[in-house]
PDB file of C-alpha atoms and ligand atoms in Angstrom:
ATOM      1  CA  UNK R1228      -1.325  17.864 -12.054  1.00 83.00           C
ATOM      2  CA  UNK R1229       2.266  18.586 -13.039  1.00 92.00           C
ATOM      3  CA  UNK R1230       4.205  15.330 -13.620  1.00 94.00           C
ATOM      4  CA  UNK R1231       7.950  15.577 -12.824  1.00 94.00           C
ATOM      5  CA  UNK R1232      10.424  14.860 -15.640  1.00 96.00           C
ATOM      6  CA  UNK R1233      11.734  11.274 -16.107  1.00 96.00           C
ATOM      7  CA  UNK R1234      15.040  11.897 -14.323  1.00 97.00           C
ATOM      8  CA  UNK R1235      13.265  13.352 -11.312  1.00 97.00           C
ATOM      9  CA  UNK R1236      10.798  10.447 -11.314  1.00 98.00           C
ATOM     10  CA  UNK R1237      13.680   7.954 -11.179  1.00 98.00           C
ATOM     11  CA  UNK R1238      15.247   9.943  -8.311  1.00 98.00           C
ATOM     12  CA  UNK R1239      11.928   9.941  -6.434  1.00 98.00           C
ATOM     13  CA  UNK R1240      11.718   6.151  -6.799  1.00 98.00           C
ATOM     14  CA  UNK R1241      15.292   5.756  -5.511  1.00 98.00           C
ATOM     15  CA  UNK R1242      14.475   7.955  -2.517  1.00 98.00           C
ATOM     16  CA  UNK R1243      11.275   6.014  -1.794  1.00 98.00           C
ATOM     17  CA  UNK R1244      13.272   2.758  -1.862  1.00 98.00           C
ATOM     18  CA  UNK R1245      15.940   4.155   0.465  1.00 98.00           C
ATOM     19  CA  UNK R1246      13.452   5.546   2.981  1.00 98.00           C
ATOM     20  CA  UNK R1247      11.193   2.461   2.988  1.00 98.00           C
ATOM     21  CA  UNK R1248      14.240   0.194   3.342  1.00 98.00           C
ATOM     22  CA  UNK R1249      15.646   2.182   6.274  1.00 98.00           C
ATOM     23  CA  UNK R1250      12.256   2.232   8.002  1.00 98.00           C
ATOM     24  CA  UNK R1251      11.906  -1.513   7.342  1.00 98.00           C
ATOM     25  CA  UNK R1252      15.269  -2.094   8.977  1.00 98.00           C
ATOM     26  CA  UNK R1253      14.210   0.010  11.968  1.00 97.00           C
ATOM     27  CA  UNK R1254      10.980  -1.882  12.600  1.00 96.00           C
ATOM     28  CA  UNK R1255      12.693  -5.275  12.462  1.00 97.00           C
ATOM     29  CA  UNK R1256      16.016  -4.491  14.167  1.00 95.00           C
ATOM     30  CA  UNK R1257      14.641  -2.265  16.920  1.00 90.00           C
ATOM     31  CA  UNK R1258      11.353  -4.032  17.624  1.00 88.00           C
ATOM     32  CA  UNK R1259      11.035  -4.260  21.418  1.00 87.00           C
ATOM     33  CA  UNK R1260      10.791  -7.802  22.787  1.00 86.00           C
ATOM     34  CA  UNK R1261       7.553  -6.967  24.548  1.00 77.00           C
ATOM     35  CA  UNK R1262       5.915  -4.945  21.804  1.00 76.00           C
ATOM     36  CA  UNK R1263       2.496  -3.838  22.932  1.00 74.00           C
ATOM     37  CA  UNK R1264      -0.254  -1.618  21.648  1.00 80.00           C
ATOM     38  CA  UNK R1265       0.684   2.028  22.186  1.00 85.00           C
ATOM     39  CA  UNK R1266      -2.805   3.350  21.514  1.00 83.00           C
ATOM     40  CA  UNK R1267      -5.853   2.651  19.361  1.00 83.00           C
ATOM     41  CA  UNK R1268      -7.499   4.835  16.718  1.00 74.00           C
ATOM     42  CA  UNK R1269     -10.865   4.299  15.017  1.00 77.00           C
ATOM     43  CA  UNK R1270     -11.777   1.210  17.089  1.00 77.00           C
ATOM     44  CA  UNK R1271     -10.302  -1.083  19.757  1.00 76.00           C
ATOM     45  CA  UNK R1272      -8.728  -3.254  17.032  1.00 74.00           C
ATOM     46  CA  UNK R1273      -7.222  -0.341  15.043  1.00 74.00           C
ATOM     47  CA  UNK R1274      -3.874  -0.394  16.796  1.00 73.00           C
ATOM     48  CA  UNK R1275      -0.729   1.732  16.776  1.00 75.00           C
ATOM     49  CA  UNK R1276       2.588   0.484  18.158  1.00 82.00           C
ATOM     50  CA  UNK R1277       5.577   2.528  19.233  1.00 90.00           C
ATOM     51  CA  UNK R1278       7.307   1.276  16.062  1.00 91.00           C
ATOM     52  CA  UNK R1279       4.597   2.762  13.797  1.00 92.00           C
ATOM     53  CA  UNK R1280       5.431   6.093  15.377  1.00 93.00           C
ATOM     54  CA  UNK R1281       9.203   5.679  15.238  1.00 95.00           C
ATOM     55  CA  UNK R1282       9.056   4.510  11.623  1.00 97.00           C
ATOM     56  CA  UNK R1283       6.981   7.523  10.599  1.00 97.00           C
ATOM     57  CA  UNK R1284       9.368   9.877  12.435  1.00 97.00           C
ATOM     58  CA  UNK R1285      12.336   8.340  10.587  1.00 98.00           C
ATOM     59  CA  UNK R1286      10.599   8.557   7.210  1.00 98.00           C
ATOM     60  CA  UNK R1287       9.643  12.158   7.874  1.00 97.00           C
ATOM     61  CA  UNK R1288      13.226  13.103   8.786  1.00 98.00           C
ATOM     62  CA  UNK R1289      14.834  11.322   5.809  1.00 98.00           C
ATOM     63  CA  UNK R1290      12.350  12.768   3.310  1.00 98.00           C
ATOM     64  CA  UNK R1291      12.726  16.266   4.723  1.00 97.00           C
ATOM     65  CA  UNK R1292      16.539  16.048   4.606  1.00 98.00           C
ATOM     66  CA  UNK R1293      16.450  14.929   0.953  1.00 98.00           C
ATOM     67  CA  UNK R1294      13.625  17.138  -0.345  1.00 98.00           C
ATOM     68  CA  UNK R1295      12.659  19.850   2.158  1.00 98.00           C
ATOM     69  CA  UNK R1296      10.369  21.561  -0.336  1.00 98.00           C
ATOM     70  CA  UNK R1297       7.961  18.589  -0.617  1.00 98.00           C
ATOM     71  CA  UNK R1298       4.791  17.954   1.386  1.00 97.00           C
ATOM     72  CA  UNK R1299       4.554  14.826   3.550  1.00 97.00           C
ATOM     73  CA  UNK R1300       1.559  12.934   4.940  1.00 97.00           C
ATOM     74  CA  UNK R1301       1.557   9.821   7.071  1.00 96.00           C
ATOM     75  CA  UNK R1302      -0.799   7.445   8.821  1.00 89.00           C
ATOM     76  CA  UNK R1303       0.314   8.472  12.303  1.00 87.00           C
ATOM     77  CA  UNK R1304      -0.234  12.194  11.913  1.00 90.00           C
ATOM     78  CA  UNK R1305       2.537  13.484   9.656  1.00 94.00           C
ATOM     79  CA  UNK R1306       1.033  16.391   7.702  1.00 94.00           C
ATOM     80  CA  UNK R1307       3.348  18.983   6.175  1.00 95.00           C
ATOM     81  CA  UNK R1308       2.441  21.052   3.152  1.00 95.00           C
ATOM     82  CA  UNK R1309       5.136  21.728   0.568  1.00 96.00           C
ATOM     83  CA  UNK R1310       5.843  24.077  -2.308  1.00 96.00           C
ATOM     84  CA  UNK R1311       7.321  21.750  -4.972  1.00 97.00           C
ATOM     85  CA  UNK R1312       4.082  20.150  -6.195  1.00 96.00           C
ATOM     86  CA  UNK R1313       5.307  16.737  -4.944  1.00 98.00           C
ATOM     87  CA  UNK R1314       4.034  15.223  -1.692  1.00 98.00           C
ATOM     88  CA  UNK R1315       5.036  12.043   0.096  1.00 98.00           C
ATOM     89  CA  UNK R1316       2.473   9.620   1.435  1.00 98.00           C
ATOM     90  CA  UNK R1317       3.863   7.258   4.068  1.00 98.00           C
ATOM     91  CA  UNK R1318       2.471   4.183   5.761  1.00 97.00           C
ATOM     92  CA  UNK R1319       5.131   3.498   8.400  1.00 97.00           C
ATOM     93  CA  UNK R1320       3.780  -0.032   8.940  1.00 97.00           C
ATOM     94  CA  UNK R1321       1.016  -1.255   6.636  1.00 97.00           C
ATOM     95  CA  UNK R1322      -0.317  -4.424   8.210  1.00 96.00           C
ATOM     96  CA  UNK R1323       0.223  -3.293  11.793  1.00 93.00           C
ATOM     97  CA  UNK R1324      -1.880  -6.161  13.150  1.00 93.00           C
ATOM     98  CA  UNK R1325       0.367  -8.669  11.332  1.00 96.00           C
ATOM     99  CA  UNK R1326       3.404  -6.859  12.743  1.00 96.00           C
ATOM    100  CA  UNK R1327       1.952  -7.066  16.247  1.00 92.00           C
ATOM    101  CA  UNK R1328       1.373 -10.823  15.825  1.00 93.00           C
ATOM    102  CA  UNK R1329       4.741 -11.365  14.057  1.00 94.00           C
ATOM    103  CA  UNK R1330       3.047 -12.590  10.869  1.00 97.00           C
ATOM    104  CA  UNK R1331       5.507 -11.776   8.055  1.00 97.00           C
ATOM    105  CA  UNK R1332       3.077  -9.774   5.898  1.00 98.00           C
ATOM    106  CA  UNK R1333       3.638  -6.145   6.795  1.00 98.00           C
ATOM    107  CA  UNK R1334       5.371  -3.401   4.885  1.00 98.00           C
ATOM    108  CA  UNK R1335       6.618   0.141   4.835  1.00 98.00           C
ATOM    109  CA  UNK R1336       4.969   2.036   1.985  1.00 98.00           C
ATOM    110  CA  UNK R1337       6.421   5.321   0.689  1.00 98.00           C
ATOM    111  CA  UNK R1338       4.988   7.103  -2.349  1.00 98.00           C
ATOM    112  CA  UNK R1339       5.597  10.409  -4.104  1.00 98.00           C
ATOM    113  CA  UNK R1340       2.324  11.830  -5.399  1.00 98.00           C
ATOM    114  CA  UNK R1341       1.129  14.896  -7.277  1.00 98.00           C
ATOM    115  CA  UNK R1342      -2.196  16.641  -6.765  1.00 97.00           C
ATOM    116  CA  UNK R1343      -4.272  17.104  -3.616  1.00 95.00           C
ATOM    117  CA  UNK R1344      -4.021  14.016  -1.396  1.00 95.00           C
ATOM    118  CA  UNK R1345      -6.921  15.233   0.735  1.00 93.00           C
ATOM    119  CA  UNK R1346      -9.364  14.996  -2.186  1.00 95.00           C
ATOM    120  CA  UNK R1347     -10.258  11.575  -3.575  1.00 95.00           C
ATOM    121  CA  UNK R1348      -9.555  11.412  -7.312  1.00 94.00           C
ATOM    122  CA  UNK R1349      -7.483  14.640  -7.281  1.00 96.00           C
ATOM    123  CA  UNK R1350      -4.046  13.045  -6.904  1.00 97.00           C
ATOM    124  CA  UNK R1351      -1.962  10.269  -8.381  1.00 97.00           C
ATOM    125  CA  UNK R1352       1.201   8.412  -7.385  1.00 98.00           C
ATOM    126  CA  UNK R1353       4.273   9.049  -9.551  1.00 98.00           C
ATOM    127  CA  UNK R1354       6.927   7.009  -7.731  1.00 98.00           C
ATOM    128  CA  UNK R1355       6.962   4.661  -4.787  1.00 98.00           C
ATOM    129  CA  UNK R1356       8.283   1.691  -2.887  1.00 98.00           C
ATOM    130  CA  UNK R1357       6.767  -1.029  -0.724  1.00 98.00           C
ATOM    131  CA  UNK R1358       9.255  -2.924   1.437  1.00 98.00           C
ATOM    132  CA  UNK R1359       8.430  -6.101   3.341  1.00 98.00           C
ATOM    133  CA  UNK R1360      11.332  -6.307   5.791  1.00 98.00           C
ATOM    134  CA  UNK R1361      10.331  -9.783   6.970  1.00 97.00           C
ATOM    135  CA  UNK R1362      10.862 -11.308   3.511  1.00 97.00           C
ATOM    136  CA  UNK R1363      13.390  -8.819   2.122  1.00 98.00           C
ATOM    137  CA  UNK R1364      11.109  -7.973  -0.830  1.00 98.00           C
ATOM    138  CA  UNK R1365      11.443  -4.449  -2.225  1.00 98.00           C
ATOM    139  CA  UNK R1366       8.736  -3.490  -4.738  1.00 98.00           C
ATOM    140  CA  UNK R1367       9.161  -0.181  -6.525  1.00 98.00           C
ATOM    141  CA  UNK R1368       8.126   1.825  -9.559  1.00 98.00           C
ATOM    142  CA  UNK R1369       8.042   5.240 -11.129  1.00 98.00           C
ATOM    143  CA  UNK R1370       5.641   6.510 -13.748  1.00 98.00           C
ATOM    144  CA  UNK R1371       6.646   5.160 -17.158  1.00 97.00           C
ATOM    145  CA  UNK R1372       9.561   3.161 -15.712  1.00 97.00           C
ATOM    146  CA  UNK R1373       7.956  -0.238 -15.161  1.00 97.00           C
ATOM    147  CA  UNK R1374       7.685  -2.011 -11.800  1.00 98.00           C
ATOM    148  CA  UNK R1375      10.395  -4.085 -10.193  1.00 98.00           C
ATOM    149  CA  UNK R1376      10.878  -6.456  -7.276  1.00 98.00           C
ATOM    150  CA  UNK R1377      14.284  -6.759  -5.677  1.00 98.00           C
ATOM    151  CA  UNK R1378      15.252  -9.435  -3.178  1.00 97.00           C
ATOM    152  CA  UNK R1379      18.919  -9.177  -2.248  1.00 95.00           C
ATOM    153  CA  UNK R1380      20.804  -8.842  -5.536  1.00 94.00           C
ATOM    154  CA  UNK R1381      17.994 -10.303  -7.679  1.00 97.00           C
ATOM    155  CA  UNK R1382      15.866  -7.785  -9.543  1.00 97.00           C
ATOM    156  CA  UNK R1383      12.889  -8.849 -11.632  1.00 97.00           C
ATOM    157  CA  UNK R1384      10.580  -6.750 -13.797  1.00 97.00           C
ATOM    158  CA  UNK R1385       7.026  -7.354 -12.624  1.00 97.00           C
ATOM    159  CA  UNK R1386       4.334  -8.495 -14.963  1.00 91.00           C
ATOM    160  CA  UNK R1387       0.638  -8.852 -14.247  1.00 87.00           C
ATOM    161  CA  UNK R1388      -0.899 -12.333 -13.985  1.00 84.00           C
ATOM    162  CA  UNK R1389      -2.441 -13.693 -17.189  1.00 86.00           C
ATOM    163  CA  UNK R1390      -5.728 -14.702 -15.446  1.00 88.00           C
ATOM    164  CA  UNK R1391      -8.550 -13.128 -17.419  1.00 92.00           C
ATOM    165  CA  UNK R1392     -11.678 -14.584 -15.854  1.00 97.00           C
ATOM    166  CA  UNK R1393     -13.010 -14.103 -12.348  1.00 98.00           C
ATOM    167  CA  UNK R1394     -13.669 -17.839 -12.015  1.00 98.00           C
ATOM    168  CA  UNK R1395      -9.916 -18.504 -12.331  1.00 96.00           C
ATOM    169  CA  UNK R1396      -8.822 -15.543 -10.195  1.00 97.00           C
ATOM    170  CA  UNK R1397      -7.351 -15.593  -6.715  1.00 97.00           C
ATOM    171  CA  UNK R1398      -8.839 -12.409  -5.274  1.00 98.00           C
ATOM    172  CA  UNK R1399      -7.384 -10.456  -2.378  1.00 98.00           C
ATOM    173  CA  UNK R1400      -9.395  -8.088  -0.245  1.00 98.00           C
ATOM    174  CA  UNK R1401      -9.324  -6.393   3.134  1.00 97.00           C
ATOM    175  CA  UNK R1402     -11.659  -5.134   5.822  1.00 96.00           C
ATOM    176  CA  UNK R1403     -12.009  -1.944   7.813  1.00 91.00           C
ATOM    177  CA  UNK R1404     -11.751  -1.713  11.589  1.00 88.00           C
ATOM    178  CA  UNK R1405     -15.400  -0.822  12.298  1.00 91.00           C
ATOM    179  CA  UNK R1406     -17.698  -3.768  13.151  1.00 93.00           C
ATOM    180  CA  UNK R1407     -20.663  -2.523  11.073  1.00 93.00           C
ATOM    181  CA  UNK R1408     -18.431  -1.895   8.061  1.00 93.00           C
ATOM    182  CA  UNK R1409     -16.979  -5.390   8.425  1.00 95.00           C
ATOM    183  CA  UNK R1410     -20.461  -6.934   8.546  1.00 95.00           C
ATOM    184  CA  UNK R1411     -21.277  -5.364   5.175  1.00 95.00           C
ATOM    185  CA  UNK R1412     -17.852  -6.291   3.741  1.00 96.00           C
ATOM    186  CA  UNK R1413     -18.353  -9.903   4.883  1.00 96.00           C
ATOM    187  CA  UNK R1414     -21.676 -10.095   3.026  1.00 96.00           C
ATOM    188  CA  UNK R1415     -19.991  -8.935  -0.193  1.00 96.00           C
ATOM    189  CA  UNK R1416     -17.233 -11.540   0.198  1.00 97.00           C
ATOM    190  CA  UNK R1417     -19.832 -14.278   0.835  1.00 97.00           C
ATOM    191  CA  UNK R1418     -21.484 -13.518  -2.514  1.00 95.00           C
ATOM    192  CA  UNK R1419     -18.142 -13.317  -4.333  1.00 97.00           C
ATOM    193  CA  UNK R1420     -16.578 -16.487  -2.918  1.00 97.00           C
ATOM    194  CA  UNK R1421     -18.492 -18.990  -5.090  1.00 97.00           C
ATOM    195  CA  UNK R1422     -17.635 -16.985  -8.219  1.00 97.00           C
ATOM    196  CA  UNK R1423     -13.837 -16.855  -8.011  1.00 98.00           C
ATOM    197  CA  UNK R1424     -10.966 -19.303  -7.502  1.00 97.00           C
ATOM    198  CA  UNK R1425     -10.596 -18.270  -3.868  1.00 98.00           C
ATOM    199  CA  UNK R1426     -10.253 -15.286  -1.555  1.00 98.00           C
ATOM    200  CA  UNK R1427      -7.168 -14.102   0.367  1.00 98.00           C
ATOM    201  CA  UNK R1428      -7.043 -11.585   3.220  1.00 98.00           C
ATOM    202  CA  UNK R1429      -3.345 -10.948   3.883  1.00 97.00           C
ATOM    203  CA  UNK R1430      -3.742  -7.864   6.081  1.00 97.00           C
ATOM    204  CA  UNK R1431      -1.635  -5.349   4.130  1.00 98.00           C
ATOM    205  CA  UNK R1432      -3.222  -3.446   1.268  1.00 98.00           C
ATOM    206  CA  UNK R1433       0.196  -2.281   0.044  1.00 98.00           C
ATOM    207  CA  UNK R1434       1.404  -5.871  -0.258  1.00 98.00           C
ATOM    208  CA  UNK R1435      -1.914  -7.026  -1.773  1.00 98.00           C
ATOM    209  CA  UNK R1436      -1.432  -4.575  -4.646  1.00 98.00           C
ATOM    210  CA  UNK R1437       2.211  -5.622  -5.089  1.00 98.00           C
ATOM    211  CA  UNK R1438       1.152  -9.274  -5.130  1.00 97.00           C
ATOM    212  CA  UNK R1439      -1.249  -8.550  -7.979  1.00 98.00           C
ATOM    213  CA  UNK R1440       1.682  -6.839  -9.713  1.00 98.00           C
ATOM    214  CA  UNK R1441       3.893  -9.910  -9.370  1.00 96.00           C
ATOM    215  CA  UNK R1442       1.197 -12.474 -10.147  1.00 96.00           C
ATOM    216  CA  UNK R1443       0.924 -13.930  -6.614  1.00 95.00           C
ATOM    217  CA  UNK R1444      -2.711 -12.832  -6.686  1.00 96.00           C
ATOM    218  CA  UNK R1445      -4.861 -12.178  -9.727  1.00 97.00           C
ATOM    219  CA  UNK R1446      -7.053  -9.360  -8.453  1.00 98.00           C
ATOM    220  CA  UNK R1447      -7.695  -7.247  -5.371  1.00 98.00           C
ATOM    221  CA  UNK R1448     -10.374  -4.907  -4.153  1.00 98.00           C
ATOM    222  CA  UNK R1449     -11.025  -2.992  -0.960  1.00 98.00           C
ATOM    223  CA  UNK R1450     -13.188  -0.138   0.278  1.00 97.00           C
ATOM    224  CA  UNK R1451     -12.156   2.384   2.917  1.00 96.00           C
ATOM    225  CA  UNK R1452      -8.425   2.578   2.223  1.00 97.00           C
ATOM    226  CA  UNK R1453      -6.389   5.681   2.989  1.00 96.00           C
ATOM    227  CA  UNK R1454      -3.906   7.135   0.472  1.00 97.00           C
ATOM    228  CA  UNK R1455      -0.948   5.812   2.504  1.00 97.00           C
ATOM    229  CA  UNK R1456      -2.318   2.235   2.351  1.00 97.00           C
ATOM    230  CA  UNK R1457      -2.413   2.145  -1.416  1.00 98.00           C
ATOM    231  CA  UNK R1458      -0.483   4.967  -3.134  1.00 98.00           C
ATOM    232  CA  UNK R1459       2.794   3.067  -3.707  1.00 98.00           C
ATOM    233  CA  UNK R1460       1.098  -0.296  -4.365  1.00 98.00           C
ATOM    234  CA  UNK R1461      -1.255   1.341  -6.877  1.00 98.00           C
ATOM    235  CA  UNK R1462       1.712   2.578  -8.919  1.00 98.00           C
ATOM    236  CA  UNK R1463       3.621  -0.725  -8.656  1.00 98.00           C
ATOM    237  CA  UNK R1464       0.527  -2.568  -9.931  1.00 98.00           C
ATOM    238  CA  UNK R1465      -0.186  -0.071 -12.723  1.00 98.00           C
ATOM    239  CA  UNK R1466       3.434  -0.122 -13.906  1.00 98.00           C
ATOM    240  CA  UNK R1467       3.300  -3.937 -14.009  1.00 97.00           C
ATOM    241  CA  UNK R1468       0.427  -3.686 -16.489  1.00 96.00           C
ATOM    242  CA  UNK R1469      -2.384  -4.204 -13.972  1.00 97.00           C
ATOM    243  CA  UNK R1470      -5.562  -2.180 -14.412  1.00 97.00           C
ATOM    244  CA  UNK R1471      -6.208  -0.105 -11.276  1.00 98.00           C
ATOM    245  CA  UNK R1472      -9.651   1.469 -10.893  1.00 97.00           C
ATOM    246  CA  UNK R1473     -11.925   3.135  -8.393  1.00 97.00           C
ATOM    247  CA  UNK R1474     -15.662   3.531  -8.007  1.00 96.00           C
ATOM    248  CA  UNK R1475     -17.472   3.850 -11.334  1.00 95.00           C
ATOM    249  CA  UNK R1476     -14.215   3.261 -13.224  1.00 95.00           C
ATOM    250  CA  UNK R1477     -12.651   6.466 -11.844  1.00 95.00           C
ATOM    251  CA  UNK R1478      -9.292   6.745 -10.090  1.00 96.00           C
ATOM    252  CA  UNK R1479      -8.586   4.415  -7.159  1.00 97.00           C
ATOM    253  CA  UNK R1480      -9.451   5.909  -3.783  1.00 96.00           C
ATOM    254  CA  UNK R1481     -11.064   5.466  -0.402  1.00 95.00           C
ATOM    255  CA  UNK R1482     -14.454   4.622  -1.879  1.00 96.00           C
ATOM    256  CA  UNK R1483     -13.020   1.733  -3.867  1.00 97.00           C
ATOM    257  CA  UNK R1484      -9.653   0.462  -5.009  1.00 98.00           C
ATOM    258  CA  UNK R1485      -9.590  -2.487  -7.375  1.00 98.00           C
ATOM    259  CA  UNK R1486      -6.749  -4.028  -9.356  1.00 98.00           C
ATOM    260  CA  UNK R1487      -6.489  -6.870 -11.864  1.00 98.00           C
ATOM    261  CA  UNK R1488      -6.976  -7.629 -15.537  1.00 97.00           C
ATOM    262  CA  UNK R1489      -9.631  -5.378 -17.125  1.00 97.00           C
ATOM    263  CA  UNK R1490     -11.826  -8.387 -17.963  1.00 97.00           C
ATOM    264  CA  UNK R1491     -11.649  -9.635 -14.346  1.00 98.00           C
ATOM    265  CA  UNK R1492     -12.509  -6.190 -12.977  1.00 98.00           C
ATOM    266  CA  UNK R1493     -15.463  -5.989 -15.382  1.00 97.00           C
ATOM    267  CA  UNK R1494     -16.843  -9.201 -13.835  1.00 98.00           C
ATOM    268  CA  UNK R1495     -15.964  -8.168 -10.289  1.00 97.00           C
ATOM    269  CA  UNK R1496     -17.489  -4.695 -10.467  1.00 97.00           C
ATOM    270  CA  UNK R1497     -21.204  -5.601 -10.291  1.00 97.00           C
ATOM    271  CA  UNK R1498     -20.565  -8.154  -7.528  1.00 96.00           C
ATOM    272  CA  UNK R1499     -18.976  -5.569  -5.243  1.00 95.00           C
ATOM    273  CA  UNK R1500     -21.174  -2.636  -6.236  1.00 91.00           C
ATOM    274  CA  UNK R1501     -18.325  -0.851  -7.983  1.00 84.00           C
TER     275      UNK R1501
HETATM  276  C1  IPD H3098      -4.610  -1.773   6.965  1.00 84.67           C
HETATM  277  C2  IPD H3098      -4.142  -2.870   6.051  1.00 84.67           C
HETATM  278  C3  IPD H3098      -5.251  -3.865   5.797  1.00 84.67           C
HETATM  279  C4  IPD H3098      -6.455  -3.204   5.222  1.00 84.67           C
HETATM  280  C5  IPD H3098      -6.925  -2.076   6.113  1.00 84.67           C
HETATM  281  C6  IPD H3098      -5.797  -1.085   6.341  1.00 84.67           C
HETATM  282  P1  IPD H3098      -2.828  -0.607   8.561  1.00 84.67           P
HETATM  283  O1  IPD H3098      -3.589  -0.803   7.146  1.00 84.67           O
HETATM  284  O2  IPD H3098      -3.694  -2.357   4.817  1.00 84.67           O
HETATM  285  O3  IPD H3098      -4.868  -4.882   4.894  1.00 84.67           O
HETATM  286  O4  IPD H3098      -7.478  -4.165   5.071  1.00 84.67           O
HETATM  287  O5  IPD H3098      -7.997  -1.440   5.450  1.00 84.67           O
HETATM  288  O6  IPD H3098      -6.237  -0.068   7.196  1.00 84.67           O
HETATM  289  O7  IPD H3098      -3.866  -0.130   9.546  1.00 84.67           O
HETATM  290  O8  IPD H3098      -2.254  -1.914   8.950  1.00 84.67           O
HETATM  291  O9  IPD H3098      -1.779   0.420   8.251  1.00 84.67           O
END
């Protein structure tokens, strides 16, 4: 995997911030008053709204205008191969169910990655941004540049939480949309709950990872994520000093994504079959 030079990485982060911010503005400012479900995907509760589609179309256009030679993949069907070695992975609304219910925990996630996004473990994020338009939080990072959170004019460098035991950790997680998968995920959470400070299920994997990066959660794990759910958040967490791992200690991916202090992940791993 060819990593872009530091100047290009900083430019990719700036572009990710601009695109995620513009999409965030779109989904708040142009949300229809009677927003309904446009269609469903993997199950009746895996919903897509018209704004997921419009946000992905806007991201696709802005990225193509800025860097036409890059690939681009998105949750709602965007799939364009490129020639530059850089691809964009876009979640036009991560936390769509929260967005539908007007719970302020949804985000636009835009990441630049290198490698083959279609193959678990064969790609990595190199720059990215996660924007929560409901709170005005802009999380961003590029490889080697640290992770930052901007709210209005305030910019803070993110630093991982100091929690180093599972017993003292607030652990975030998430669930898939398939009932059988959720049954198994619920059983894992039931066994974990007595062993940690508490569990949170916010409903946006991108924000979960950013919250571990800024110390609002101590650890996070989830199975079944797609690259667009976690690419930008993975990098934000890693650049904040958080350990990000996958199944068997490999790279984060669909099989497993976990984030937190190394000592906390060591305790968490056997409990979640990692
Ligand atoms: C979902 C959210 C949720 C996670 C699911 C994801 P979506 O993404 O990130 O927190 O638990 O696994 O699919 O569908 O809202 O883009």
